[in-house]
Amino acid sequence: MSRKRHRLVSEILGLKRRRERGPVDADPLRGESGSARAAVTELVRLFPRGLFEDELPPIALRSQVYSLVPDRTVADRQLELQEQGEIRVIQLGFDLDAHGIIFTEDYRTRVLKACDSRPCAGAVQKFLASVLPACGGLSFQQDQMTQTFGFRDSEITHLVNAGVLTVRDAGSWWLAVPGAGRFIKYFVKGRQAVLGMVRKARYRELLLSELLGRRAPATVRLGLAYHVHDLIGAQLVDCISTTSGTLLRLPET
């Protein structure tokens, strides 16, 4: 990872946290040369679990990973290698390119908890035991679910009602997270609010340190640092290195 990228990470995550974790060599982003897996580990620490009463698995976004692993091809390849094992990638729905990244074990734990003692519990347990380990994709087809894994239509309906699947189109479904609607609402509103903070600044630019030091609007429920990673990785702001630190500037339209 470049020195510029490490400076950016330090500014966002805070020098205090880095000191608490020990010397620079202990930092996973540095130790694993900016791997996507290390980036996800760092990003899920920013996820406000308490806001959702710990009912949602911590979610990072693919765009946030790009803020820490600037080579997108490398990041995507590493995420694909992880997708059938340690992590799952889900379609968040508000944009076709909006992909959430969740550690598989966190996903299993929260889904089982959400469906405990409900009529859907049996279908959910069957899905987690058979389909999830075998299929690493974002979506599932009807013949795959019924013929390969032996799901009845009623069981698929249970999975949809449980929020484990959402309809993609006739005969296919996206992998989903039960209760993710509230997160998506907070994320979309927060992204616009943080973009607005930069837009209202003089010359439509703001030092990263100054932005992170400001009081966030009430609509920024997920935290400024969480959204800044998204804005940078989604290229909604340009990052300019200055003697005063990283400057965030809205791209010229």
PDB file of C-alpha atoms in Angstrom:
ATOM      1  CA  MET A   1       0.000   0.000   0.000  1.00  0.00           C
ATOM      2  CA  SER A   2       1.403   3.436  -0.898  1.00  0.00           C
ATOM      3  CA  ARG A   3       2.533   5.960   1.708  1.00  0.00           C
ATOM      4  CA  LYS A   4      -0.219   8.304   0.559  1.00  0.00           C
ATOM      5  CA  ARG A   5      -2.835   5.622   1.165  1.00  0.00           C
ATOM      6  CA  HIS A   6      -1.450   4.878   4.638  1.00  0.00           C
ATOM      7  CA  ARG A   7      -1.611   8.575   5.538  1.00  0.00           C
ATOM      8  CA  LEU A   8      -5.228   8.601   4.427  1.00  0.00           C
ATOM      9  CA  VAL A   9      -6.049   5.512   6.500  1.00  0.00           C
ATOM     10  CA  SER A  10      -4.385   7.065   9.563  1.00  0.00           C
ATOM     11  CA  GLU A  11      -6.375  10.273   9.193  1.00  0.00           C
ATOM     12  CA  ILE A  12      -9.691   8.452   8.881  1.00  0.00           C
ATOM     13  CA  LEU A  13      -9.231   5.854  11.579  1.00  0.00           C
ATOM     14  CA  GLY A  14      -7.443   8.192  13.978  1.00  0.00           C
ATOM     15  CA  LEU A  15      -3.936   8.220  15.343  1.00  0.00           C
ATOM     16  CA  LYS A  16      -5.220   7.403  18.827  1.00  0.00           C
ATOM     17  CA  ARG A  17      -6.545   4.005  17.716  1.00  0.00           C
ATOM     18  CA  ARG A  18      -3.306   3.194  15.948  1.00  0.00           C
ATOM     19  CA  ARG A  19      -1.316   3.989  19.091  1.00  0.00           C
ATOM     20  CA  GLU A  20      -3.670   1.821  21.166  1.00  0.00           C
ATOM     21  CA  ARG A  21      -3.119  -1.130  18.849  1.00  0.00           C
ATOM     22  CA  GLY A  22       0.661  -0.899  19.176  1.00  0.00           C
ATOM     23  CA  PRO A  23       3.414  -0.189  16.661  1.00  0.00           C
ATOM     24  CA  VAL A  24       2.801   0.467  12.987  1.00  0.00           C
ATOM     25  CA  ASP A  25       3.853  -3.070  12.018  1.00  0.00           C
ATOM     26  CA  ALA A  26       0.859  -4.419  13.993  1.00  0.00           C
ATOM     27  CA  ASP A  27      -1.561  -2.621  11.692  1.00  0.00           C
ATOM     28  CA  PRO A  28      -3.287  -5.291   9.543  1.00  0.00           C
ATOM     29  CA  LEU A  29      -3.533  -2.995   6.544  1.00  0.00           C
ATOM     30  CA  ARG A  30       0.212  -2.575   6.562  1.00  0.00           C
ATOM     31  CA  GLY A  31       1.009  -6.129   7.586  1.00  0.00           C
ATOM     32  CA  GLU A  32      -1.015  -7.727   4.754  1.00  0.00           C
ATOM     33  CA  SER A  33       0.037  -5.240   2.084  1.00  0.00           C
ATOM     34  CA  GLY A  34      -3.400  -3.735   1.709  1.00  0.00           C
ATOM     35  CA  SER A  35      -5.348  -6.958   1.219  1.00  0.00           C
ATOM     36  CA  ALA A  36      -9.092  -6.771   0.703  1.00  0.00           C
ATOM     37  CA  ARG A  37      -9.656  -9.120   3.638  1.00  0.00           C
ATOM     38  CA  ALA A  38      -7.668  -6.835   5.956  1.00  0.00           C
ATOM     39  CA  ALA A  39      -9.597  -3.840   4.635  1.00  0.00           C
ATOM     40  CA  VAL A  40     -12.937  -5.509   5.429  1.00  0.00           C
ATOM     41  CA  THR A  41     -11.688  -6.324   8.938  1.00  0.00           C
ATOM     42  CA  GLU A  42     -10.786  -2.663   9.458  1.00  0.00           C
ATOM     43  CA  LEU A  43     -14.043  -1.358   8.011  1.00  0.00           C
ATOM     44  CA  VAL A  44     -16.418  -3.565  10.005  1.00  0.00           C
ATOM     45  CA  ARG A  45     -14.879  -2.086  13.162  1.00  0.00           C
ATOM     46  CA  LEU A  46     -16.449   1.215  12.098  1.00  0.00           C
ATOM     47  CA  PHE A  47     -19.915  -0.326  11.786  1.00  0.00           C
ATOM     48  CA  PRO A  48     -22.167   0.973  14.599  1.00  0.00           C
ATOM     49  CA  ARG A  49     -23.460  -2.326  15.994  1.00  0.00           C
ATOM     50  CA  GLY A  50     -25.308  -0.630  18.845  1.00  0.00           C
ATOM     51  CA  LEU A  51     -27.405   1.430  16.438  1.00  0.00           C
ATOM     52  CA  PHE A  52     -29.028  -1.798  15.275  1.00  0.00           C
ATOM     53  CA  GLU A  53     -29.083  -3.470  18.724  1.00  0.00           C
ATOM     54  CA  ASP A  54     -26.494  -5.905  17.347  1.00  0.00           C
ATOM     55  CA  GLU A  55     -29.210  -7.504  15.218  1.00  0.00           C
ATOM     56  CA  LEU A  56     -27.422  -6.847  11.917  1.00  0.00           C
ATOM     57  CA  PRO A  57     -24.084  -8.382  10.974  1.00  0.00           C
ATOM     58  CA  PRO A  58     -21.424  -5.669  10.543  1.00  0.00           C
ATOM     59  CA  ILE A  59     -21.536  -4.546   6.904  1.00  0.00           C
ATOM     60  CA  ALA A  60     -18.749  -3.025   4.829  1.00  0.00           C
ATOM     61  CA  LEU A  61     -19.232  -1.820   1.256  1.00  0.00           C
ATOM     62  CA  ARG A  62     -17.185  -2.711  -1.771  1.00  0.00           C
ATOM     63  CA  SER A  63     -16.690   1.017  -2.380  1.00  0.00           C
ATOM     64  CA  GLN A  64     -15.165   1.358   1.096  1.00  0.00           C
ATOM     65  CA  VAL A  65     -12.707  -1.451   0.354  1.00  0.00           C
ATOM     66  CA  TYR A  66     -11.535   0.539  -2.680  1.00  0.00           C
ATOM     67  CA  SER A  67     -10.607   3.414  -0.342  1.00  0.00           C
ATOM     68  CA  LEU A  68      -8.050   1.118   1.314  1.00  0.00           C
ATOM     69  CA  VAL A  69      -7.095  -1.074  -1.659  1.00  0.00           C
ATOM     70  CA  PRO A  70      -6.891   1.430  -4.533  1.00  0.00           C
ATOM     71  CA  ASP A  71      -6.209  -1.198  -7.218  1.00  0.00           C
ATOM     72  CA  ARG A  72      -9.803  -2.229  -7.878  1.00  0.00           C
ATOM     73  CA  THR A  73      -8.862  -5.225  -9.995  1.00  0.00           C
ATOM     74  CA  VAL A  74      -6.773  -6.627  -7.147  1.00  0.00           C
ATOM     75  CA  ALA A  75      -9.511  -5.878  -4.607  1.00  0.00           C
ATOM     76  CA  ASP A  76     -12.215  -7.559  -6.708  1.00  0.00           C
ATOM     77  CA  ARG A  77     -10.063 -10.618  -7.356  1.00  0.00           C
ATOM     78  CA  GLN A  78      -9.264 -11.012  -3.658  1.00  0.00           C
ATOM     79  CA  LEU A  79     -12.930 -10.626  -2.714  1.00  0.00           C
ATOM     80  CA  GLU A  80     -13.918 -13.272  -5.274  1.00  0.00           C
ATOM     81  CA  LEU A  81     -11.409 -15.698  -3.780  1.00  0.00           C
ATOM     82  CA  GLN A  82     -12.915 -15.117  -0.331  1.00  0.00           C
ATOM     83  CA  GLU A  83     -16.548 -15.149  -1.451  1.00  0.00           C
ATOM     84  CA  GLN A  84     -17.240 -18.868  -1.067  1.00  0.00           C
ATOM     85  CA  GLY A  85     -15.609 -19.069   2.338  1.00  0.00           C
ATOM     86  CA  GLU A  86     -14.981 -16.366   4.857  1.00  0.00           C
ATOM     87  CA  ILE A  87     -17.073 -13.546   3.415  1.00  0.00           C
ATOM     88  CA  ARG A  88     -20.343 -13.060   1.559  1.00  0.00           C
ATOM     89  CA  VAL A  89     -21.156 -10.283  -0.890  1.00  0.00           C
ATOM     90  CA  ILE A  90     -24.750  -9.065  -1.083  1.00  0.00           C
ATOM     91  CA  GLN A  91     -26.654  -6.705  -3.353  1.00  0.00           C
ATOM     92  CA  LEU A  92     -27.897  -3.779  -1.252  1.00  0.00           C
ATOM     93  CA  GLY A  93     -30.591  -2.705  -3.690  1.00  0.00           C
ATOM     94  CA  PHE A  94     -30.295   1.077  -3.837  1.00  0.00           C
ATOM     95  CA  ASP A  95     -27.765   0.837  -6.694  1.00  0.00           C
ATOM     96  CA  LEU A  96     -26.703  -2.069  -8.912  1.00  0.00           C
ATOM     97  CA  ASP A  97     -23.074  -1.409  -7.946  1.00  0.00           C
ATOM     98  CA  ALA A  98     -23.841  -1.191  -4.216  1.00  0.00           C
ATOM     99  CA  HIS A  99     -22.426  -4.389  -2.751  1.00  0.00           C
ATOM    100  CA  GLY A 100     -22.289  -5.110   0.953  1.00  0.00           C
ATOM    101  CA  ILE A 101     -19.578  -7.380   2.362  1.00  0.00           C
ATOM    102  CA  ILE A 102     -20.197  -9.480   5.461  1.00  0.00           C
ATOM    103  CA  PHE A 103     -18.172 -12.111   7.261  1.00  0.00           C
ATOM    104  CA  THR A 104     -19.959 -15.431   6.724  1.00  0.00           C
ATOM    105  CA  GLU A 105     -19.963 -16.408  10.384  1.00  0.00           C
ATOM    106  CA  ASP A 106     -21.506 -13.056  11.367  1.00  0.00           C
ATOM    107  CA  TYR A 107     -24.143 -13.580   8.681  1.00  0.00           C
ATOM    108  CA  ARG A 108     -25.023 -17.073   9.913  1.00  0.00           C
ATOM    109  CA  THR A 109     -25.245 -15.988  13.545  1.00  0.00           C
ATOM    110  CA  ARG A 110     -27.509 -12.986  12.924  1.00  0.00           C
ATOM    111  CA  VAL A 111     -29.769 -14.812  10.452  1.00  0.00           C
ATOM    112  CA  LEU A 112     -30.312 -17.739  12.823  1.00  0.00           C
ATOM    113  CA  LYS A 113     -31.051 -15.314  15.653  1.00  0.00           C
ATOM    114  CA  ALA A 114     -33.532 -13.337  13.536  1.00  0.00           C
ATOM    115  CA  CYS A 115     -35.416 -16.495  12.492  1.00  0.00           C
ATOM    116  CA  ASP A 116     -35.332 -18.372  15.786  1.00  0.00           C
ATOM    117  CA  SER A 117     -38.717 -19.933  16.694  1.00  0.00           C
ATOM    118  CA  ARG A 118     -40.355 -18.561  13.529  1.00  0.00           C
ATOM    119  CA  PRO A 119     -42.103 -20.727  10.894  1.00  0.00           C
ATOM    120  CA  CYS A 120     -39.250 -19.967   8.510  1.00  0.00           C
ATOM    121  CA  ALA A 121     -36.565 -21.402  10.822  1.00  0.00           C
ATOM    122  CA  GLY A 122     -36.412 -24.832   9.160  1.00  0.00           C
ATOM    123  CA  ALA A 123     -36.043 -23.438   5.640  1.00  0.00           C
ATOM    124  CA  VAL A 124     -33.414 -20.953   6.829  1.00  0.00           C
ATOM    125  CA  GLN A 125     -31.360 -23.642   8.556  1.00  0.00           C
ATOM    126  CA  LYS A 126     -31.541 -25.806   5.419  1.00  0.00           C
ATOM    127  CA  PHE A 127     -30.412 -22.844   3.274  1.00  0.00           C
ATOM    128  CA  LEU A 128     -27.470 -22.012   5.559  1.00  0.00           C
ATOM    129  CA  ALA A 129     -26.352 -25.644   5.677  1.00  0.00           C
ATOM    130  CA  SER A 130     -26.668 -26.513   1.982  1.00  0.00           C
ATOM    131  CA  VAL A 131     -26.877 -23.515  -0.347  1.00  0.00           C
ATOM    132  CA  LEU A 132     -24.671 -20.942   1.364  1.00  0.00           C
ATOM    133  CA  PRO A 133     -21.484 -23.073   1.531  1.00  0.00           C
ATOM    134  CA  ALA A 134     -21.911 -24.332  -2.050  1.00  0.00           C
ATOM    135  CA  CYS A 135     -22.825 -21.103  -3.874  1.00  0.00           C
ATOM    136  CA  GLY A 136     -20.738 -17.962  -3.665  1.00  0.00           C
ATOM    137  CA  GLY A 137     -22.729 -15.766  -6.042  1.00  0.00           C
ATOM    138  CA  LEU A 138     -24.940 -12.773  -5.411  1.00  0.00           C
ATOM    139  CA  SER A 139     -28.120 -14.519  -6.593  1.00  0.00           C
ATOM    140  CA  PHE A 140     -29.810 -17.895  -6.976  1.00  0.00           C
ATOM    141  CA  GLN A 141     -31.950 -19.372  -9.771  1.00  0.00           C
ATOM    142  CA  GLN A 142     -35.185 -21.314  -9.315  1.00  0.00           C
ATOM    143  CA  ASP A 143     -33.923 -24.543 -10.932  1.00  0.00           C
ATOM    144  CA  GLN A 144     -30.804 -24.325  -8.767  1.00  0.00           C
ATOM    145  CA  MET A 145     -32.886 -23.984  -5.601  1.00  0.00           C
ATOM    146  CA  THR A 146     -35.486 -26.620  -6.467  1.00  0.00           C
ATOM    147  CA  GLN A 147     -33.544 -29.225  -8.459  1.00  0.00           C
ATOM    148  CA  THR A 148     -30.024 -28.973  -7.042  1.00  0.00           C
ATOM    149  CA  PHE A 149     -30.886 -28.300  -3.409  1.00  0.00           C
ATOM    150  CA  GLY A 150     -34.413 -29.697  -3.199  1.00  0.00           C
ATOM    151  CA  PHE A 151     -36.272 -26.616  -1.950  1.00  0.00           C
ATOM    152  CA  ARG A 152     -40.042 -26.577  -2.289  1.00  0.00           C
ATOM    153  CA  ASP A 153     -41.799 -23.408  -3.411  1.00  0.00           C
ATOM    154  CA  SER A 154     -43.190 -22.980   0.102  1.00  0.00           C
ATOM    155  CA  GLU A 155     -39.664 -23.100   1.555  1.00  0.00           C
ATOM    156  CA  ILE A 156     -38.457 -20.442  -0.880  1.00  0.00           C
ATOM    157  CA  THR A 157     -41.415 -18.308   0.195  1.00  0.00           C
ATOM    158  CA  HIS A 158     -40.276 -18.744   3.806  1.00  0.00           C
ATOM    159  CA  LEU A 159     -36.775 -17.564   2.841  1.00  0.00           C
ATOM    160  CA  VAL A 160     -38.212 -14.466   1.166  1.00  0.00           C
ATOM    161  CA  ASN A 161     -40.491 -13.731   4.140  1.00  0.00           C
ATOM    162  CA  ALA A 162     -37.500 -14.132   6.463  1.00  0.00           C
ATOM    163  CA  GLY A 163     -35.495 -11.571   4.482  1.00  0.00           C
ATOM    164  CA  VAL A 164     -32.795 -14.094   3.562  1.00  0.00           C
ATOM    165  CA  LEU A 165     -33.720 -13.783  -0.124  1.00  0.00           C
ATOM    166  CA  THR A 166     -35.209 -10.838  -2.034  1.00  0.00           C
ATOM    167  CA  VAL A 167     -36.793 -11.108  -5.465  1.00  0.00           C
ATOM    168  CA  ARG A 168     -34.441 -10.233  -8.312  1.00  0.00           C
ATOM    169  CA  ASP A 169     -36.844 -11.118 -11.131  1.00  0.00           C
ATOM    170  CA  ALA A 170     -39.150 -14.001 -12.050  1.00  0.00           C
ATOM    171  CA  GLY A 171     -37.394 -17.169 -10.961  1.00  0.00           C
ATOM    172  CA  SER A 172     -34.330 -15.669  -9.276  1.00  0.00           C
ATOM    173  CA  TRP A 173     -33.458 -14.092  -5.936  1.00  0.00           C
ATOM    174  CA  TRP A 174     -30.713 -11.966  -4.393  1.00  0.00           C
ATOM    175  CA  LEU A 175     -28.998 -13.064  -1.197  1.00  0.00           C
ATOM    176  CA  ALA A 176     -30.115 -10.620   1.493  1.00  0.00           C
ATOM    177  CA  VAL A 177     -29.763  -9.735   5.168  1.00  0.00           C
ATOM    178  CA  PRO A 178     -32.894  -9.719   7.364  1.00  0.00           C
ATOM    179  CA  GLY A 179     -33.561  -6.196   8.589  1.00  0.00           C
ATOM    180  CA  ALA A 180     -31.096  -4.512   6.215  1.00  0.00           C
ATOM    181  CA  GLY A 181     -33.697  -1.984   5.055  1.00  0.00           C
ATOM    182  CA  ARG A 182     -32.997   0.330   7.976  1.00  0.00           C
ATOM    183  CA  PHE A 183     -29.257   0.216   7.311  1.00  0.00           C
ATOM    184  CA  ILE A 184     -29.807   1.070   3.635  1.00  0.00           C
ATOM    185  CA  LYS A 185     -32.007   4.038   4.576  1.00  0.00           C
ATOM    186  CA  TYR A 186     -29.412   5.362   7.020  1.00  0.00           C
ATOM    187  CA  PHE A 187     -26.600   4.804   4.535  1.00  0.00           C
ATOM    188  CA  VAL A 188     -28.247   6.659   1.624  1.00  0.00           C
ATOM    189  CA  LYS A 189     -29.247   9.635   3.794  1.00  0.00           C
ATOM    190  CA  GLY A 190     -25.835   9.736   5.466  1.00  0.00           C
ATOM    191  CA  ARG A 191     -23.952   9.646   2.181  1.00  0.00           C
ATOM    192  CA  GLN A 192     -25.916  12.621   0.892  1.00  0.00           C
ATOM    193  CA  ALA A 193     -25.419  14.526   4.147  1.00  0.00           C
ATOM    194  CA  VAL A 194     -21.631  14.069   4.190  1.00  0.00           C
ATOM    195  CA  LEU A 195     -21.428  15.001   0.508  1.00  0.00           C
ATOM    196  CA  GLY A 196     -23.429  18.099   1.423  1.00  0.00           C
ATOM    197  CA  MET A 197     -20.837  19.038   4.054  1.00  0.00           C
ATOM    198  CA  VAL A 198     -18.153  19.100   1.351  1.00  0.00           C
ATOM    199  CA  ARG A 199     -20.441  20.817  -1.154  1.00  0.00           C
ATOM    200  CA  LYS A 200     -21.197  23.683   1.258  1.00  0.00           C
ATOM    201  CA  ALA A 201     -17.526  24.296   2.040  1.00  0.00           C
ATOM    202  CA  ARG A 202     -15.625  27.101   0.324  1.00  0.00           C
ATOM    203  CA  TYR A 203     -14.555  26.040  -3.171  1.00  0.00           C
ATOM    204  CA  ARG A 204     -16.434  22.769  -2.538  1.00  0.00           C
ATOM    205  CA  GLU A 205     -13.393  21.283  -0.825  1.00  0.00           C
ATOM    206  CA  LEU A 206     -12.525  20.401   2.757  1.00  0.00           C
ATOM    207  CA  LEU A 207      -9.552  18.977   4.598  1.00  0.00           C
ATOM    208  CA  LEU A 208     -10.250  15.429   5.702  1.00  0.00           C
ATOM    209  CA  SER A 209      -9.105  16.220   9.243  1.00  0.00           C
ATOM    210  CA  GLU A 210     -11.468  19.191   9.382  1.00  0.00           C
ATOM    211  CA  LEU A 211     -14.393  17.138   8.093  1.00  0.00           C
ATOM    212  CA  LEU A 212     -13.809  14.383  10.645  1.00  0.00           C
ATOM    213  CA  GLY A 213     -13.536  16.973  13.404  1.00  0.00           C
ATOM    214  CA  ARG A 214     -16.907  18.548  12.651  1.00  0.00           C
ATOM    215  CA  ARG A 215     -20.191  17.683  14.294  1.00  0.00           C
ATOM    216  CA  ALA A 216     -22.087  15.413  11.940  1.00  0.00           C
ATOM    217  CA  PRO A 217     -25.670  16.213  10.904  1.00  0.00           C
ATOM    218  CA  ALA A 218     -28.353  14.171  12.629  1.00  0.00           C
ATOM    219  CA  THR A 219     -28.888  12.134   9.455  1.00  0.00           C
ATOM    220  CA  VAL A 220     -25.336  10.749   9.655  1.00  0.00           C
ATOM    221  CA  ARG A 221     -26.240   7.787  11.851  1.00  0.00           C
ATOM    222  CA  LEU A 222     -23.427   5.482  10.715  1.00  0.00           C
ATOM    223  CA  GLY A 223     -20.562   7.844  11.568  1.00  0.00           C
ATOM    224  CA  LEU A 224     -18.465  10.255   9.510  1.00  0.00           C
ATOM    225  CA  ALA A 225     -15.517   7.879   9.086  1.00  0.00           C
ATOM    226  CA  TYR A 226     -17.798   5.132   7.746  1.00  0.00           C
ATOM    227  CA  HIS A 227     -19.152   7.455   5.057  1.00  0.00           C
ATOM    228  CA  VAL A 228     -15.803   9.043   4.193  1.00  0.00           C
ATOM    229  CA  HIS A 229     -14.423   5.635   3.192  1.00  0.00           C
ATOM    230  CA  ASP A 230     -17.430   5.215   0.887  1.00  0.00           C
ATOM    231  CA  LEU A 231     -17.117   8.667  -0.696  1.00  0.00           C
ATOM    232  CA  ILE A 232     -13.433   8.126  -1.440  1.00  0.00           C
ATOM    233  CA  GLY A 233     -13.793   4.577  -2.761  1.00  0.00           C
ATOM    234  CA  ALA A 234     -16.886   5.421  -4.834  1.00  0.00           C
ATOM    235  CA  GLN A 235     -14.948   8.373  -6.307  1.00  0.00           C
ATOM    236  CA  LEU A 236     -17.628  10.827  -5.222  1.00  0.00           C
ATOM    237  CA  VAL A 237     -14.795  13.057  -3.974  1.00  0.00           C
ATOM    238  CA  ASP A 238     -11.245  13.559  -5.209  1.00  0.00           C
ATOM    239  CA  CYS A 239      -8.375  13.108  -2.729  1.00  0.00           C
ATOM    240  CA  ILE A 240      -5.568  15.652  -3.018  1.00  0.00           C
ATOM    241  CA  SER A 241      -2.413  15.414  -0.922  1.00  0.00           C
ATOM    242  CA  THR A 242      -1.401  18.774   0.575  1.00  0.00           C
ATOM    243  CA  THR A 243       1.072  19.932   3.226  1.00  0.00           C
ATOM    244  CA  SER A 244      -1.900  20.314   5.584  1.00  0.00           C
ATOM    245  CA  GLY A 245      -3.169  16.785   4.986  1.00  0.00           C
ATOM    246  CA  THR A 246      -5.590  15.126   2.589  1.00  0.00           C
ATOM    247  CA  LEU A 247      -8.002  17.494   0.869  1.00  0.00           C
ATOM    248  CA  LEU A 248     -11.391  16.213  -0.268  1.00  0.00           C
ATOM    249  CA  ARG A 249     -12.793  18.011  -3.289  1.00  0.00           C
ATOM    250  CA  LEU A 250     -15.975  17.482  -5.258  1.00  0.00           C
ATOM    251  CA  PRO A 251     -15.157  16.512  -8.860  1.00  0.00           C
ATOM    252  CA  GLU A 252     -15.925  19.106 -11.477  1.00  0.00           C
ATOM    253  CA  THR A 253     -19.067  18.290 -13.410  1.00  0.00           C
TER     254      THR A 253
END
